[in-house]
Amino acid sequence: MPELSNIQTFIEIKNKDYSSALEAFKQVLINLEAWNEQTERAFENPNWREDGTCVHSELMNLEPRTTKYSGVKIRPLFQIWTERMDPTLKSNGISCDLLIETDELIANYSTGEFREYTFDFVERLVFEMTNNFGTPTYFTNEADDREPFDGLRTVNSNKLWSFDYALIPIELRSIYSTPPNTHQSRTNGQLLECWKTKLWKP
């Protein structure tokens, strides 16, 4: 399988009420003009299935599609995380992801240099996610998948900054007030914009 980059946000929920997260993710896809018939069927009938540890659904099998911003394809993923899967969770959680083949975004693997169009494309997608969910949204590589959420939830500074680019609601600013020497941040309206200095061009 190809290496994947990830635009993701994470929501902790009570019980099994996925409705608000589903509605927010649906609106993201509609706004991106990435909504289609297969997606509508999956959202209308997710077909939740539990196997003792994992919760499966049709929302884990959505096909890649383009957005209004680019011909680069994204694959939406709506995934349930349970306390049995991750003991550090205090309740069930949901990750909402936009997966992108890394080859589409990287110009040079040896340096990690991004293609020039990557910056604007990713920032637009991250903004759509943050704007609809009101939660931190991160752009990560495959190795750092979910690491920023683990860092935020467990107050682990080594994981907190495991991203290339992120938008953080301003009320969490104090947590991100002291970037490591690898990152920079600035206030952007009601959001804190953070990025990896070596790789990103905000």
PDB file of N, CA and C in Angstrom, residues 88-193:
ATOM      1  N   THR A  88      -5.666   4.492  27.151  1.00  0.00           N
ATOM      2  CA  THR A  88      -5.497   5.866  27.637  1.00  0.00           C
ATOM      3  C   THR A  88      -6.750   6.705  27.438  1.00  0.00           C
ATOM      4  N   LEU A  89      -7.704   6.194  26.662  1.00  0.00           N
ATOM      5  CA  LEU A  89      -8.960   6.914  26.461  1.00  0.00           C
ATOM      6  C   LEU A  89      -9.849   6.788  27.698  1.00  0.00           C
ATOM      7  N   LYS A  90     -10.479   7.891  28.081  1.00  0.00           N
ATOM      8  CA  LYS A  90     -11.420   7.872  29.199  1.00  0.00           C
ATOM      9  C   LYS A  90     -12.840   7.586  28.723  1.00  0.00           C
ATOM     10  N   SER A  91     -13.059   7.733  27.420  1.00  0.00           N
ATOM     11  CA  SER A  91     -14.346   7.406  26.810  1.00  0.00           C
ATOM     12  C   SER A  91     -14.077   7.070  25.355  1.00  0.00           C
ATOM     13  N   ASN A  92     -15.107   6.622  24.645  1.00  0.00           N
ATOM     14  CA  ASN A  92     -14.934   6.354  23.225  1.00  0.00           C
ATOM     15  C   ASN A  92     -14.571   7.641  22.495  1.00  0.00           C
ATOM     16  N   GLY A  93     -13.883   7.480  21.378  1.00  0.00           N
ATOM     17  CA  GLY A  93     -13.510   8.638  20.585  1.00  0.00           C
ATOM     18  C   GLY A  93     -13.707   8.366  19.115  1.00  0.00           C
ATOM     19  N   ILE A  94     -13.706   9.431  18.336  1.00  0.00           N
ATOM     20  CA  ILE A  94     -13.864   9.353  16.887  1.00  0.00           C
ATOM     21  C   ILE A  94     -12.728  10.114  16.240  1.00  0.00           C
ATOM     22  N   SER A  95     -12.085   9.504  15.261  1.00  0.00           N
ATOM     23  CA  SER A  95     -11.161  10.255  14.427  1.00  0.00           C
ATOM     24  C   SER A  95     -11.794  10.431  13.052  1.00  0.00           C
ATOM     25  N   CYS A  96     -11.752  11.663  12.567  1.00  0.00           N
ATOM     26  CA  CYS A  96     -12.232  11.990  11.227  1.00  0.00           C
ATOM     27  C   CYS A  96     -11.010  12.408  10.415  1.00  0.00           C
ATOM     28  N   ASP A  97     -10.773  11.701   9.334  1.00  0.00           N
ATOM     29  CA  ASP A  97      -9.520  11.841   8.597  1.00  0.00           C
ATOM     30  C   ASP A  97      -9.779  12.098   7.116  1.00  0.00           C
ATOM     31  N   LEU A  98      -8.846  12.812   6.514  1.00  0.00           N
ATOM     32  CA  LEU A  98      -8.752  12.938   5.066  1.00  0.00           C
ATOM     33  C   LEU A  98      -7.371  12.387   4.696  1.00  0.00           C
ATOM     34  N   LEU A  99      -7.352  11.207   4.098  1.00  0.00           N
ATOM     35  CA  LEU A  99      -6.105  10.527   3.760  1.00  0.00           C
ATOM     36  C   LEU A  99      -5.674  10.907   2.350  1.00  0.00           C
ATOM     37  N   ILE A 100      -4.376  11.149   2.181  1.00  0.00           N
ATOM     38  CA  ILE A 100      -3.824  11.555   0.892  1.00  0.00           C
ATOM     39  C   ILE A 100      -2.550  10.756   0.646  1.00  0.00           C
ATOM     40  N   GLU A 101      -2.393  10.232  -0.548  1.00  0.00           N
ATOM     41  CA  GLU A 101      -1.153   9.533  -0.871  1.00  0.00           C
ATOM     42  C   GLU A 101       0.013  10.513  -0.795  1.00  0.00           C
ATOM     43  N   THR A 102       1.010  10.166  -0.014  1.00  0.00           N
ATOM     44  CA  THR A 102       2.126  11.072   0.245  1.00  0.00           C
ATOM     45  C   THR A 102       2.870  11.443  -1.034  1.00  0.00           C
ATOM     46  N   ASP A 103       2.928  10.538  -1.998  1.00  0.00           N
ATOM     47  CA  ASP A 103       3.592  10.834  -3.276  1.00  0.00           C
ATOM     48  C   ASP A 103       3.007  12.071  -3.948  1.00  0.00           C
ATOM     49  N   GLU A 104       1.734  12.333  -3.703  1.00  0.00           N
ATOM     50  CA  GLU A 104       1.078  13.493  -4.315  1.00  0.00           C
ATOM     51  C   GLU A 104       1.527  14.807  -3.682  1.00  0.00           C
ATOM     52  N   LEU A 105       2.084  14.729  -2.480  1.00  0.00           N
ATOM     53  CA  LEU A 105       2.392  15.939  -1.715  1.00  0.00           C
ATOM     54  C   LEU A 105       3.880  16.216  -1.577  1.00  0.00           C
ATOM     55  N   ILE A 106       4.705  15.171  -1.651  1.00  0.00           N
ATOM     56  CA  ILE A 106       6.142  15.298  -1.403  1.00  0.00           C
ATOM     57  C   ILE A 106       6.897  15.440  -2.720  1.00  0.00           C
ATOM     58  N   ALA A 107       7.823  16.406  -2.763  1.00  0.00           N
ATOM     59  CA  ALA A 107       8.676  16.586  -3.946  1.00  0.00           C
ATOM     60  C   ALA A 107       9.969  15.813  -3.816  1.00  0.00           C
ATOM     61  N   ASN A 108      10.485  15.696  -2.577  1.00  0.00           N
ATOM     62  CA  ASN A 108      11.776  15.062  -2.365  1.00  0.00           C
ATOM     63  C   ASN A 108      11.745  14.312  -1.036  1.00  0.00           C
ATOM     64  N   TYR A 109      11.754  12.991  -1.096  1.00  0.00           N
ATOM     65  CA  TYR A 109      11.654  12.188   0.124  1.00  0.00           C
ATOM     66  C   TYR A 109      12.899  12.303   0.996  1.00  0.00           C
ATOM     67  N   SER A 110      14.043  12.500   0.391  1.00  0.00           N
ATOM     68  CA  SER A 110      15.273  12.559   1.179  1.00  0.00           C
ATOM     69  C   SER A 110      15.331  13.802   2.065  1.00  0.00           C
ATOM     70  N   THR A 111      14.730  14.903   1.601  1.00  0.00           N
ATOM     71  CA  THR A 111      14.717  16.143   2.397  1.00  0.00           C
ATOM     72  C   THR A 111      13.373  16.395   3.064  1.00  0.00           C
ATOM     73  N   GLY A 112      12.322  15.693   2.618  1.00  0.00           N
ATOM     74  CA  GLY A 112      10.977  15.939   3.124  1.00  0.00           C
ATOM     75  C   GLY A 112      10.312  17.146   2.484  1.00  0.00           C
ATOM     76  N   GLU A 113      10.941  17.695   1.449  1.00  0.00           N
ATOM     77  CA  GLU A 113      10.414  18.908   0.801  1.00  0.00           C
ATOM     78  C   GLU A 113       9.071  18.630   0.126  1.00  0.00           C
ATOM     79  N   PHE A 114       8.113  19.529   0.362  1.00  0.00           N
ATOM     80  CA  PHE A 114       6.783  19.387  -0.227  1.00  0.00           C
ATOM     81  C   PHE A 114       6.716  20.022  -1.610  1.00  0.00           C
ATOM     82  N   ARG A 115       5.796  19.530  -2.426  1.00  0.00           N
ATOM     83  CA  ARG A 115       5.479  20.198  -3.686  1.00  0.00           C
ATOM     84  C   ARG A 115       4.874  21.572  -3.375  1.00  0.00           C
ATOM     85  N   GLU A 116       5.068  22.519  -4.249  1.00  0.00           N
ATOM     86  CA  GLU A 116       4.662  23.891  -3.954  1.00  0.00           C
ATOM     87  C   GLU A 116       3.159  24.013  -3.711  1.00  0.00           C
ATOM     88  N   TYR A 117       2.352  23.228  -4.434  1.00  0.00           N
ATOM     89  CA  TYR A 117       0.909  23.350  -4.257  1.00  0.00           C
ATOM     90  C   TYR A 117       0.417  22.732  -2.950  1.00  0.00           C
ATOM     91  N   THR A 118       1.245  21.928  -2.306  1.00  0.00           N
ATOM     92  CA  THR A 118       0.828  21.221  -1.091  1.00  0.00           C
ATOM     93  C   THR A 118       0.407  22.178   0.013  1.00  0.00           C
ATOM     94  N   PHE A 119       1.128  23.285   0.168  1.00  0.00           N
ATOM     95  CA  PHE A 119       0.876  24.176   1.301  1.00  0.00           C
ATOM     96  C   PHE A 119      -0.539  24.745   1.272  1.00  0.00           C
ATOM     97  N   ASP A 120      -0.925  25.330   0.154  1.00  0.00           N
ATOM     98  CA  ASP A 120      -2.259  25.927   0.062  1.00  0.00           C
ATOM     99  C   ASP A 120      -3.341  24.854   0.132  1.00  0.00           C
ATOM    100  N   PHE A 121      -3.121  23.735  -0.544  1.00  0.00           N
ATOM    101  CA  PHE A 121      -4.100  22.649  -0.567  1.00  0.00           C
ATOM    102  C   PHE A 121      -4.361  22.114   0.832  1.00  0.00           C
ATOM    103  N   VAL A 122      -3.311  21.789   1.559  1.00  0.00           N
ATOM    104  CA  VAL A 122      -3.456  21.232   2.906  1.00  0.00           C
ATOM    105  C   VAL A 122      -4.067  22.256   3.853  1.00  0.00           C
ATOM    106  N   GLU A 123      -3.637  23.501   3.780  1.00  0.00           N
ATOM    107  CA  GLU A 123      -4.165  24.519   4.687  1.00  0.00           C
ATOM    108  C   GLU A 123      -5.664  24.717   4.492  1.00  0.00           C
ATOM    109  N   ARG A 124      -6.129  24.658   3.265  1.00  0.00           N
ATOM    110  CA  ARG A 124      -7.568  24.780   3.006  1.00  0.00           C
ATOM    111  C   ARG A 124      -8.347  23.610   3.606  1.00  0.00           C
ATOM    112  N   LEU A 125      -7.808  22.402   3.454  1.00  0.00           N
ATOM    113  CA  LEU A 125      -8.477  21.226   4.011  1.00  0.00           C
ATOM    114  C   LEU A 125      -8.487  21.273   5.538  1.00  0.00           C
ATOM    115  N   VAL A 126      -7.369  21.650   6.126  1.00  0.00           N
ATOM    116  CA  VAL A 126      -7.288  21.743   7.585  1.00  0.00           C
ATOM    117  C   VAL A 126      -8.279  22.780   8.103  1.00  0.00           C
ATOM    118  N   PHE A 127      -8.391  23.912   7.411  1.00  0.00           N
ATOM    119  CA  PHE A 127      -9.335  24.941   7.852  1.00  0.00           C
ATOM    120  C   PHE A 127     -10.767  24.435   7.805  1.00  0.00           C
ATOM    121  N   GLU A 128     -11.136  23.725   6.745  1.00  0.00           N
ATOM    122  CA  GLU A 128     -12.502  23.195   6.655  1.00  0.00           C
ATOM    123  C   GLU A 128     -12.805  22.262   7.820  1.00  0.00           C
ATOM    124  N   MET A 129     -11.849  21.427   8.183  1.00  0.00           N
ATOM    125  CA  MET A 129     -12.053  20.507   9.304  1.00  0.00           C
ATOM    126  C   MET A 129     -12.184  21.277  10.614  1.00  0.00           C
ATOM    127  N   THR A 130     -11.263  22.178  10.887  1.00  0.00           N
ATOM    128  CA  THR A 130     -11.296  22.935  12.145  1.00  0.00           C
ATOM    129  C   THR A 130     -12.548  23.781  12.242  1.00  0.00           C
ATOM    130  N   ASN A 131     -12.933  24.380  11.130  1.00  0.00           N
ATOM    131  CA  ASN A 131     -14.088  25.276  11.121  1.00  0.00           C
ATOM    132  C   ASN A 131     -15.380  24.536  11.425  1.00  0.00           C
ATOM    133  N   ASN A 132     -15.494  23.289  10.993  1.00  0.00           N
ATOM    134  CA  ASN A 132     -16.732  22.534  11.205  1.00  0.00           C
ATOM    135  C   ASN A 132     -16.743  21.763  12.515  1.00  0.00           C
ATOM    136  N   PHE A 133     -15.599  21.295  12.970  1.00  0.00           N
ATOM    137  CA  PHE A 133     -15.550  20.500  14.202  1.00  0.00           C
ATOM    138  C   PHE A 133     -15.272  21.353  15.441  1.00  0.00           C
ATOM    139  N   GLY A 134     -14.535  22.454  15.269  1.00  0.00           N
ATOM    140  CA  GLY A 134     -14.153  23.266  16.427  1.00  0.00           C
ATOM    141  C   GLY A 134     -13.128  22.586  17.308  1.00  0.00           C
ATOM    142  N   THR A 135     -12.393  21.628  16.753  1.00  0.00           N
ATOM    143  CA  THR A 135     -11.378  20.879  17.485  1.00  0.00           C
ATOM    144  C   THR A 135     -10.045  21.030  16.754  1.00  0.00           C
ATOM    145  N   PRO A 136      -8.926  20.766  17.428  1.00  0.00           N
ATOM    146  CA  PRO A 136      -7.636  20.837  16.740  1.00  0.00           C
ATOM    147  C   PRO A 136      -7.599  19.894  15.548  1.00  0.00           C
ATOM    148  N   THR A 137      -7.019  20.374  14.453  1.00  0.00           N
ATOM    149  CA  THR A 137      -6.865  19.557  13.252  1.00  0.00           C
ATOM    150  C   THR A 137      -5.408  19.584  12.844  1.00  0.00           C
ATOM    151  N   TYR A 138      -4.850  18.408  12.573  1.00  0.00           N
ATOM    152  CA  TYR A 138      -3.424  18.266  12.322  1.00  0.00           C
ATOM    153  C   TYR A 138      -3.171  17.647  10.950  1.00  0.00           C
ATOM    154  N   PHE A 139      -2.071  18.052  10.344  1.00  0.00           N
ATOM    155  CA  PHE A 139      -1.561  17.418   9.137  1.00  0.00           C
ATOM    156  C   PHE A 139      -0.316  16.635   9.542  1.00  0.00           C
ATOM    157  N   THR A 140      -0.394  15.305   9.426  1.00  0.00           N
ATOM    158  CA  THR A 140       0.699  14.439   9.884  1.00  0.00           C
ATOM    159  C   THR A 140       1.141  13.498   8.772  1.00  0.00           C
ATOM    160  N   ASN A 141       2.343  12.962   8.947  1.00  0.00           N
ATOM    161  CA  ASN A 141       2.756  11.873   8.065  1.00  0.00           C
ATOM    162  C   ASN A 141       2.284  10.555   8.675  1.00  0.00           C
ATOM    163  N   GLU A 142       2.542   9.465   7.968  1.00  0.00           N
ATOM    164  CA  GLU A 142       2.017   8.170   8.401  1.00  0.00           C
ATOM    165  C   GLU A 142       2.590   7.739   9.754  1.00  0.00           C
ATOM    166  N   ALA A 143       3.855   8.067   9.990  1.00  0.00           N
ATOM    167  CA  ALA A 143       4.495   7.666  11.242  1.00  0.00           C
ATOM    168  C   ALA A 143       3.919   8.390  12.450  1.00  0.00           C
ATOM    169  N   ASP A 144       3.425   9.610  12.232  1.00  0.00           N
ATOM    170  CA  ASP A 144       2.905  10.425  13.341  1.00  0.00           C
ATOM    171  C   ASP A 144       1.386  10.367  13.463  1.00  0.00           C
ATOM    172  N   ASP A 145       0.756   9.449  12.759  1.00  0.00           N
ATOM    173  CA  ASP A 145      -0.701   9.308  12.806  1.00  0.00           C
ATOM    174  C   ASP A 145      -1.201   9.217  14.256  1.00  0.00           C
ATOM    175  N   ARG A 146      -2.104  10.109  14.656  1.00  0.00           N
ATOM    176  CA  ARG A 146      -2.742  10.179  15.972  1.00  0.00           C
ATOM    177  C   ARG A 146      -1.805  10.646  17.091  1.00  0.00           C
ATOM    178  N   GLU A 147      -0.525  10.815  16.820  1.00  0.00           N
ATOM    179  CA  GLU A 147       0.408  11.216  17.865  1.00  0.00           C
ATOM    180  C   GLU A 147       0.025  12.546  18.530  1.00  0.00           C
ATOM    181  N   PRO A 148      -0.363  13.581  17.769  1.00  0.00           N
ATOM    182  CA  PRO A 148      -0.722  14.848  18.430  1.00  0.00           C
ATOM    183  C   PRO A 148      -1.904  14.718  19.385  1.00  0.00           C
ATOM    184  N   PHE A 149      -2.869  13.865  19.057  1.00  0.00           N
ATOM    185  CA  PHE A 149      -4.014  13.665  19.952  1.00  0.00           C
ATOM    186  C   PHE A 149      -3.586  12.974  21.231  1.00  0.00           C
ATOM    187  N   ASP A 150      -2.714  11.980  21.082  1.00  0.00           N
ATOM    188  CA  ASP A 150      -2.199  11.303  22.264  1.00  0.00           C
ATOM    189  C   ASP A 150      -1.434  12.294  23.145  1.00  0.00           C
ATOM    190  N   GLY A 151      -0.671  13.180  22.511  1.00  0.00           N
ATOM    191  CA  GLY A 151       0.080  14.178  23.258  1.00  0.00           C
ATOM    192  C   GLY A 151      -0.811  15.157  23.980  1.00  0.00           C
ATOM    193  N   LEU A 152      -1.896  15.566  23.330  1.00  0.00           N
ATOM    194  CA  LEU A 152      -2.845  16.509  23.935  1.00  0.00           C
ATOM    195  C   LEU A 152      -3.598  15.853  25.082  1.00  0.00           C
ATOM    196  N   ARG A 153      -3.996  14.612  24.890  1.00  0.00           N
ATOM    197  CA  ARG A 153      -4.809  13.930  25.888  1.00  0.00           C
ATOM    198  C   ARG A 153      -4.006  13.493  27.101  1.00  0.00           C
ATOM    199  N   THR A 154      -2.749  13.108  26.866  1.00  0.00           N
ATOM    200  CA  THR A 154      -1.928  12.569  27.952  1.00  0.00           C
ATOM    201  C   THR A 154      -0.878  13.559  28.438  1.00  0.00           C
ATOM    202  N   VAL A 155      -0.933  14.784  27.908  1.00  0.00           N
ATOM    203  CA  VAL A 155       0.027  15.848  28.263  1.00  0.00           C
ATOM    204  C   VAL A 155       1.459  15.348  28.041  1.00  0.00           C
ATOM    205  N   ASN A 156       1.689  14.813  26.861  1.00  0.00           N
ATOM    206  CA  ASN A 156       2.993  14.297  26.465  1.00  0.00           C
ATOM    207  C   ASN A 156       3.601  15.267  25.457  1.00  0.00           C
ATOM    208  N   SER A 157       4.547  16.070  25.895  1.00  0.00           N
ATOM    209  CA  SER A 157       5.098  17.119  25.038  1.00  0.00           C
ATOM    210  C   SER A 157       5.859  16.555  23.842  1.00  0.00           C
ATOM    211  N   ASN A 158       6.368  15.330  23.956  1.00  0.00           N
ATOM    212  CA  ASN A 158       7.080  14.725  22.830  1.00  0.00           C
ATOM    213  C   ASN A 158       6.145  14.420  21.672  1.00  0.00           C
ATOM    214  N   LYS A 159       4.888  14.103  21.997  1.00  0.00           N
ATOM    215  CA  LYS A 159       3.914  13.788  20.948  1.00  0.00           C
ATOM    216  C   LYS A 159       3.091  15.005  20.525  1.00  0.00           C
ATOM    217  N   LEU A 160       2.981  15.985  21.394  1.00  0.00           N
ATOM    218  CA  LEU A 160       2.092  17.128  21.175  1.00  0.00           C
ATOM    219  C   LEU A 160       2.376  17.839  19.856  1.00  0.00           C
ATOM    220  N   TRP A 161       3.649  17.918  19.482  1.00  0.00           N
ATOM    221  CA  TRP A 161       4.065  18.661  18.297  1.00  0.00           C
ATOM    222  C   TRP A 161       4.440  17.734  17.142  1.00  0.00           C
ATOM    223  N   SER A 162       3.893  16.537  17.123  1.00  0.00           N
ATOM    224  CA  SER A 162       4.207  15.573  16.061  1.00  0.00           C
ATOM    225  C   SER A 162       3.342  15.816  14.832  1.00  0.00           C
ATOM    226  N   PHE A 163       3.530  16.976  14.209  1.00  0.00           N
ATOM    227  CA  PHE A 163       2.767  17.324  13.006  1.00  0.00           C
ATOM    228  C   PHE A 163       3.580  18.311  12.175  1.00  0.00           C
ATOM    229  N   ASP A 164       3.190  18.424  10.905  1.00  0.00           N
ATOM    230  CA  ASP A 164       3.820  19.408  10.013  1.00  0.00           C
ATOM    231  C   ASP A 164       3.067  20.730  10.020  1.00  0.00           C
ATOM    232  N   TYR A 165       1.737  20.649  10.189  1.00  0.00           N
ATOM    233  CA  TYR A 165       0.899  21.859  10.180  1.00  0.00           C
ATOM    234  C   TYR A 165      -0.347  21.576  10.999  1.00  0.00           C
ATOM    235  N   ALA A 166      -0.857  22.598  11.690  1.00  0.00           N
ATOM    236  CA  ALA A 166      -2.065  22.414  12.501  1.00  0.00           C
ATOM    237  C   ALA A 166      -2.773  23.741  12.724  1.00  0.00           C
ATOM    238  N   LEU A 167      -4.082  23.651  12.925  1.00  0.00           N
ATOM    239  CA  LEU A 167      -4.894  24.766  13.410  1.00  0.00           C
ATOM    240  C   LEU A 167      -5.508  24.343  14.735  1.00  0.00           C
ATOM    241  N   ILE A 168      -5.338  25.201  15.747  1.00  0.00           N
ATOM    242  CA  ILE A 168      -5.754  24.891  17.108  1.00  0.00           C
ATOM    243  C   ILE A 168      -6.744  25.947  17.575  1.00  0.00           C
ATOM    244  N   PRO A 169      -7.911  25.584  18.116  1.00  0.00           N
ATOM    245  CA  PRO A 169      -8.813  26.586  18.692  1.00  0.00           C
ATOM    246  C   PRO A 169      -8.088  27.439  19.732  1.00  0.00           C
ATOM    247  N   ILE A 170      -8.391  28.728  19.737  1.00  0.00           N
ATOM    248  CA  ILE A 170      -7.642  29.678  20.552  1.00  0.00           C
ATOM    249  C   ILE A 170      -7.726  29.363  22.042  1.00  0.00           C
ATOM    250  N   GLU A 171      -8.803  28.695  22.478  1.00  0.00           N
ATOM    251  CA  GLU A 171      -8.937  28.394  23.905  1.00  0.00           C
ATOM    252  C   GLU A 171      -7.894  27.375  24.382  1.00  0.00           C
ATOM    253  N   LEU A 172      -7.220  26.703  23.444  1.00  0.00           N
ATOM    254  CA  LEU A 172      -6.150  25.763  23.813  1.00  0.00           C
ATOM    255  C   LEU A 172      -4.768  26.399  23.662  1.00  0.00           C
ATOM    256  N   ARG A 173      -4.733  27.696  23.475  1.00  0.00           N
ATOM    257  CA  ARG A 173      -3.470  28.375  23.192  1.00  0.00           C
ATOM    258  C   ARG A 173      -2.422  28.141  24.274  1.00  0.00           C
ATOM    259  N   SER A 174      -2.840  28.112  25.534  1.00  0.00           N
ATOM    260  CA  SER A 174      -1.862  27.975  26.622  1.00  0.00           C
ATOM    261  C   SER A 174      -1.091  26.656  26.528  1.00  0.00           C
ATOM    262  N   ILE A 175      -1.746  25.610  26.017  1.00  0.00           N
ATOM    263  CA  ILE A 175      -1.080  24.312  25.896  1.00  0.00           C
ATOM    264  C   ILE A 175       0.027  24.369  24.852  1.00  0.00           C
ATOM    265  N   TYR A 176      -0.178  25.229  23.842  1.00  0.00           N
ATOM    266  CA  TYR A 176       0.780  25.334  22.746  1.00  0.00           C
ATOM    267  C   TYR A 176       1.581  26.637  22.821  1.00  0.00           C
ATOM    268  N   SER A 177       1.668  27.217  23.996  1.00  0.00           N
ATOM    269  CA  SER A 177       2.279  28.537  24.146  1.00  0.00           C
ATOM    270  C   SER A 177       3.791  28.530  23.966  1.00  0.00           C
ATOM    271  N   THR A 178       4.421  27.372  24.136  1.00  0.00           N
ATOM    272  CA  THR A 178       5.880  27.305  24.036  1.00  0.00           C
ATOM    273  C   THR A 178       6.278  26.246  23.006  1.00  0.00           C
ATOM    274  N   PRO A 179       6.333  26.612  21.726  1.00  0.00           N
ATOM    275  CA  PRO A 179       6.717  25.626  20.710  1.00  0.00           C
ATOM    276  C   PRO A 179       8.154  25.164  20.911  1.00  0.00           C
ATOM    277  N   PRO A 180       8.441  23.904  20.558  1.00  0.00           N
ATOM    278  CA  PRO A 180       9.840  23.465  20.564  1.00  0.00           C
ATOM    279  C   PRO A 180      10.593  24.168  19.440  1.00  0.00           C
ATOM    280  N   ASN A 181      11.900  24.002  19.393  1.00  0.00           N
ATOM    281  CA  ASN A 181      12.670  24.706  18.363  1.00  0.00           C
ATOM    282  C   ASN A 181      12.394  24.198  16.958  1.00  0.00           C
ATOM    283  N   THR A 182      11.617  23.126  16.830  1.00  0.00           N
ATOM    284  CA  THR A 182      11.251  22.583  15.512  1.00  0.00           C
ATOM    285  C   THR A 182      10.041  23.279  14.907  1.00  0.00           C
ATOM    286  N   HIS A 183       9.287  24.032  15.727  1.00  0.00           N
ATOM    287  CA  HIS A 183       8.009  24.587  15.287  1.00  0.00           C
ATOM    288  C   HIS A 183       7.889  26.076  15.577  1.00  0.00           C
ATOM    289  N   GLN A 184       6.948  26.707  14.864  1.00  0.00           N
ATOM    290  CA  GLN A 184       6.568  28.089  15.125  1.00  0.00           C
ATOM    291  C   GLN A 184       5.049  28.154  15.203  1.00  0.00           C
ATOM    292  N   SER A 185       4.540  29.235  15.770  1.00  0.00           N
ATOM    293  CA  SER A 185       3.092  29.421  15.849  1.00  0.00           C
ATOM    294  C   SER A 185       2.759  30.907  15.788  1.00  0.00           C
ATOM    295  N   ARG A 186       1.510  31.190  15.418  1.00  0.00           N
ATOM    296  CA  ARG A 186       1.008  32.557  15.411  1.00  0.00           C
ATOM    297  C   ARG A 186      -0.502  32.520  15.542  1.00  0.00           C
ATOM    298  N   THR A 187      -1.055  33.593  16.058  1.00  0.00           N
ATOM    299  CA  THR A 187      -2.504  33.700  16.162  1.00  0.00           C
ATOM    300  C   THR A 187      -3.071  34.108  14.808  1.00  0.00           C
ATOM    301  N   ASN A 188      -4.117  33.407  14.397  1.00  0.00           N
ATOM    302  CA  ASN A 188      -4.771  33.679  13.126  1.00  0.00           C
ATOM    303  C   ASN A 188      -6.270  33.746  13.390  1.00  0.00           C
ATOM    304  N   GLY A 189      -6.772  34.960  13.749  1.00  0.00           N
ATOM    305  CA  GLY A 189      -8.179  35.093  14.123  1.00  0.00           C
ATOM    306  C   GLY A 189      -8.440  34.352  15.412  1.00  0.00           C
ATOM    307  N   GLN A 190      -9.419  33.459  15.391  1.00  0.00           N
ATOM    308  CA  GLN A 190      -9.771  32.675  16.566  1.00  0.00           C
ATOM    309  C   GLN A 190      -9.048  31.324  16.603  1.00  0.00           C
ATOM    310  N   LEU A 191      -7.985  31.220  15.835  1.00  0.00           N
ATOM    311  CA  LEU A 191      -7.234  29.975  15.769  1.00  0.00           C
ATOM    312  C   LEU A 191      -5.750  30.247  16.009  1.00  0.00           C
ATOM    313  N   LEU A 192      -5.066  29.236  16.504  1.00  0.00           N
ATOM    314  CA  LEU A 192      -3.621  29.260  16.600  1.00  0.00           C
ATOM    315  C   LEU A 192      -3.095  28.404  15.450  1.00  0.00           C
ATOM    316  N   GLU A 193      -2.263  29.006  14.625  1.00  0.00           N
ATOM    317  CA  GLU A 193      -1.681  28.319  13.478  1.00  0.00           C
ATOM    318  C   GLU A 193      -0.269  27.879  13.852  1.00  0.00           C
TER     319      GLU A 193
END
